[in-house]
Amino acid sequence: MKYKISLFLLFVFVLNSCQNEDEKRRAENEKEAKKKEVIFNNINKGWVFIDEPINEISEQKVSSWNEWREFLKEIGDKPRKTIGAFQKKSTAISKKAMALNSNIPAELNVPAIKSRISVLITKIKMMDLFIHLNQIPADKVTFLVGDINKELVSLQRQMDNIFVKSKIPKEQGEEDFLKMLDTTRAIPNSNPVPVPVQAQNLDKKTQRVE
């Protein structure tokens, strides 16, 4: 009889322990789910990219520069429902950004544009890194979204600046002056440098004194 009672008490103890563990696990899961929900909401709220050209030049490039068009299209397609969707989108944006280094239009293939593309890619890669961490820092992700928008504006303004300068007519003689500044085109002067008259007279006086 005592054996049966002990066995029954042991069974009750194990059952209670299992119930406590289940309740503890359920509470932790609910806590984790709420945490993920907050992260998702914060990222979803802050995920706003400038996906439209900000000036006429950038708009023209949408039709002629395929990589630029595809990049703007990618950042304009906002993910929905899950944090996993944002992670996939971040990776896709990173790939499209890397492609901006290819087939840059000749008139834009200059250091000022390349450097801005490089900075833009760096910011996007950082965002992609943070959003794939186990503990996602939502504040850093949304901060980088804002930084990426700033770089996009800077890049498009530089595009505009290049085209504006290219339309300014050069003043008469400016082209020749620029060629003169190019040392690779300089013609060596074979004629001796004339000695000023004053220097010649001074040299004669020196000889007389000696």
PDB file of C-alpha atoms in Angstrom, residues 75-168:
ATOM      1  CA  ILE A  75      14.161  49.130 -53.159  1.00  0.00           C
ATOM      2  CA  GLY A  76      10.652  50.244 -54.101  1.00  0.00           C
ATOM      3  CA  ASP A  77       9.200  46.767 -53.596  1.00  0.00           C
ATOM      4  CA  LYS A  78       8.536  46.713 -49.847  1.00  0.00           C
ATOM      5  CA  PRO A  79       8.311  43.280 -48.155  1.00  0.00           C
ATOM      6  CA  ARG A  80       5.326  42.233 -46.081  1.00  0.00           C
ATOM      7  CA  LYS A  81       4.225  40.007 -43.172  1.00  0.00           C
ATOM      8  CA  THR A  82       7.467  38.513 -41.775  1.00  0.00           C
ATOM      9  CA  ILE A  83      10.967  39.540 -40.755  1.00  0.00           C
ATOM     10  CA  GLY A  84      12.204  36.769 -43.050  1.00  0.00           C
ATOM     11  CA  ALA A  85      10.711  38.656 -45.991  1.00  0.00           C
ATOM     12  CA  PHE A  86      12.712  41.743 -45.012  1.00  0.00           C
ATOM     13  CA  GLN A  87      15.870  39.647 -44.761  1.00  0.00           C
ATOM     14  CA  LYS A  88      15.369  38.267 -48.278  1.00  0.00           C
ATOM     15  CA  LYS A  89      14.639  41.734 -49.613  1.00  0.00           C
ATOM     16  CA  SER A  90      17.767  43.145 -47.953  1.00  0.00           C
ATOM     17  CA  THR A  91      19.910  40.502 -49.671  1.00  0.00           C
ATOM     18  CA  ALA A  92      18.261  41.232 -53.017  1.00  0.00           C
ATOM     19  CA  ILE A  93      18.894  44.975 -52.614  1.00  0.00           C
ATOM     20  CA  SER A  94      22.530  44.283 -51.797  1.00  0.00           C
ATOM     21  CA  LYS A  95      22.961  42.309 -55.041  1.00  0.00           C
ATOM     22  CA  LYS A  96      21.323  45.030 -57.120  1.00  0.00           C
ATOM     23  CA  ALA A  97      23.515  47.658 -55.482  1.00  0.00           C
ATOM     24  CA  MET A  98      26.669  45.688 -56.334  1.00  0.00           C
ATOM     25  CA  ALA A  99      25.521  45.594 -59.961  1.00  0.00           C
ATOM     26  CA  LEU A 100      25.672  49.418 -60.089  1.00  0.00           C
ATOM     27  CA  ASN A 101      29.424  49.059 -60.592  1.00  0.00           C
ATOM     28  CA  SER A 102      28.739  47.476 -63.969  1.00  0.00           C
ATOM     29  CA  ASN A 103      27.902  49.256 -67.203  1.00  0.00           C
ATOM     30  CA  ILE A 104      28.120  52.755 -65.744  1.00  0.00           C
ATOM     31  CA  PRO A 105      27.259  55.212 -68.559  1.00  0.00           C
ATOM     32  CA  ALA A 106      30.378  56.804 -70.039  1.00  0.00           C
ATOM     33  CA  GLU A 107      29.437  60.323 -68.955  1.00  0.00           C
ATOM     34  CA  LEU A 108      28.978  59.109 -65.363  1.00  0.00           C
ATOM     35  CA  ASN A 109      32.011  56.835 -65.244  1.00  0.00           C
ATOM     36  CA  VAL A 110      34.021  59.285 -63.141  1.00  0.00           C
ATOM     37  CA  PRO A 111      35.555  59.117 -59.633  1.00  0.00           C
ATOM     38  CA  ALA A 112      32.857  61.355 -58.098  1.00  0.00           C
ATOM     39  CA  ILE A 113      30.122  58.907 -59.124  1.00  0.00           C
ATOM     40  CA  LYS A 114      32.117  55.748 -58.397  1.00  0.00           C
ATOM     41  CA  SER A 115      32.973  56.892 -54.876  1.00  0.00           C
ATOM     42  CA  ARG A 116      29.320  57.601 -54.084  1.00  0.00           C
ATOM     43  CA  ILE A 117      28.268  54.213 -55.437  1.00  0.00           C
ATOM     44  CA  SER A 118      30.934  52.606 -53.240  1.00  0.00           C
ATOM     45  CA  VAL A 119      29.616  54.372 -50.122  1.00  0.00           C
ATOM     46  CA  LEU A 120      26.048  53.409 -51.020  1.00  0.00           C
ATOM     47  CA  ILE A 121      27.037  49.741 -51.372  1.00  0.00           C
ATOM     48  CA  THR A 122      28.845  49.816 -48.015  1.00  0.00           C
ATOM     49  CA  LYS A 123      25.754  51.178 -46.226  1.00  0.00           C
ATOM     50  CA  ILE A 124      23.513  48.559 -47.831  1.00  0.00           C
ATOM     51  CA  LYS A 125      25.881  45.737 -46.895  1.00  0.00           C
ATOM     52  CA  MET A 126      25.883  46.940 -43.283  1.00  0.00           C
ATOM     53  CA  MET A 127      22.081  46.923 -43.257  1.00  0.00           C
ATOM     54  CA  ASP A 128      22.051  43.406 -44.696  1.00  0.00           C
ATOM     55  CA  LEU A 129      24.501  42.272 -42.017  1.00  0.00           C
ATOM     56  CA  PHE A 130      22.475  43.686 -39.116  1.00  0.00           C
ATOM     57  CA  ILE A 131      19.124  42.363 -40.319  1.00  0.00           C
ATOM     58  CA  HIS A 132      20.519  38.810 -40.489  1.00  0.00           C
ATOM     59  CA  LEU A 133      21.788  38.750 -36.897  1.00  0.00           C
ATOM     60  CA  ASN A 134      20.072  36.402 -34.421  1.00  0.00           C
ATOM     61  CA  GLN A 135      19.229  39.415 -32.267  1.00  0.00           C
ATOM     62  CA  ILE A 136      18.284  42.032 -34.849  1.00  0.00           C
ATOM     63  CA  PRO A 137      19.079  45.626 -33.789  1.00  0.00           C
ATOM     64  CA  ALA A 138      16.025  47.242 -35.376  1.00  0.00           C
ATOM     65  CA  ASP A 139      17.218  50.751 -34.513  1.00  0.00           C
ATOM     66  CA  LYS A 140      20.462  50.241 -36.445  1.00  0.00           C
ATOM     67  CA  VAL A 141      18.624  48.785 -39.438  1.00  0.00           C
ATOM     68  CA  THR A 142      16.212  51.730 -39.658  1.00  0.00           C
ATOM     69  CA  PHE A 143      19.059  54.204 -39.093  1.00  0.00           C
ATOM     70  CA  LEU A 144      20.915  52.689 -42.044  1.00  0.00           C
ATOM     71  CA  VAL A 145      17.788  52.962 -44.197  1.00  0.00           C
ATOM     72  CA  GLY A 146      17.925  56.717 -43.556  1.00  0.00           C
ATOM     73  CA  ASP A 147      21.654  56.785 -44.333  1.00  0.00           C
ATOM     74  CA  ILE A 148      21.081  54.908 -47.589  1.00  0.00           C
ATOM     75  CA  ASN A 149      18.477  57.481 -48.606  1.00  0.00           C
ATOM     76  CA  LYS A 150      21.006  60.266 -47.979  1.00  0.00           C
ATOM     77  CA  GLU A 151      23.552  58.505 -50.184  1.00  0.00           C
ATOM     78  CA  LEU A 152      20.926  58.046 -52.905  1.00  0.00           C
ATOM     79  CA  VAL A 153      20.203  61.774 -52.877  1.00  0.00           C
ATOM     80  CA  SER A 154      23.920  62.575 -52.945  1.00  0.00           C
ATOM     81  CA  LEU A 155      24.486  60.231 -55.901  1.00  0.00           C
ATOM     82  CA  GLN A 156      21.620  61.656 -57.939  1.00  0.00           C
ATOM     83  CA  ARG A 157      22.638  65.245 -57.241  1.00  0.00           C
ATOM     84  CA  GLN A 158      26.147  64.422 -58.414  1.00  0.00           C
ATOM     85  CA  MET A 159      24.695  62.973 -61.620  1.00  0.00           C
ATOM     86  CA  ASP A 160      22.820  66.215 -62.148  1.00  0.00           C
ATOM     87  CA  ASN A 161      25.918  68.287 -61.397  1.00  0.00           C
ATOM     88  CA  ILE A 162      27.965  66.443 -64.023  1.00  0.00           C
ATOM     89  CA  PHE A 163      25.366  67.003 -66.740  1.00  0.00           C
ATOM     90  CA  VAL A 164      24.887  70.654 -65.835  1.00  0.00           C
ATOM     91  CA  LYS A 165      28.638  71.275 -66.123  1.00  0.00           C
ATOM     92  CA  SER A 166      28.805  69.417 -69.430  1.00  0.00           C
ATOM     93  CA  LYS A 167      26.226  71.823 -70.907  1.00  0.00           C
ATOM     94  CA  ILE A 168      28.146  74.980 -69.942  1.00  0.00           C
TER      95      ILE A 168
END
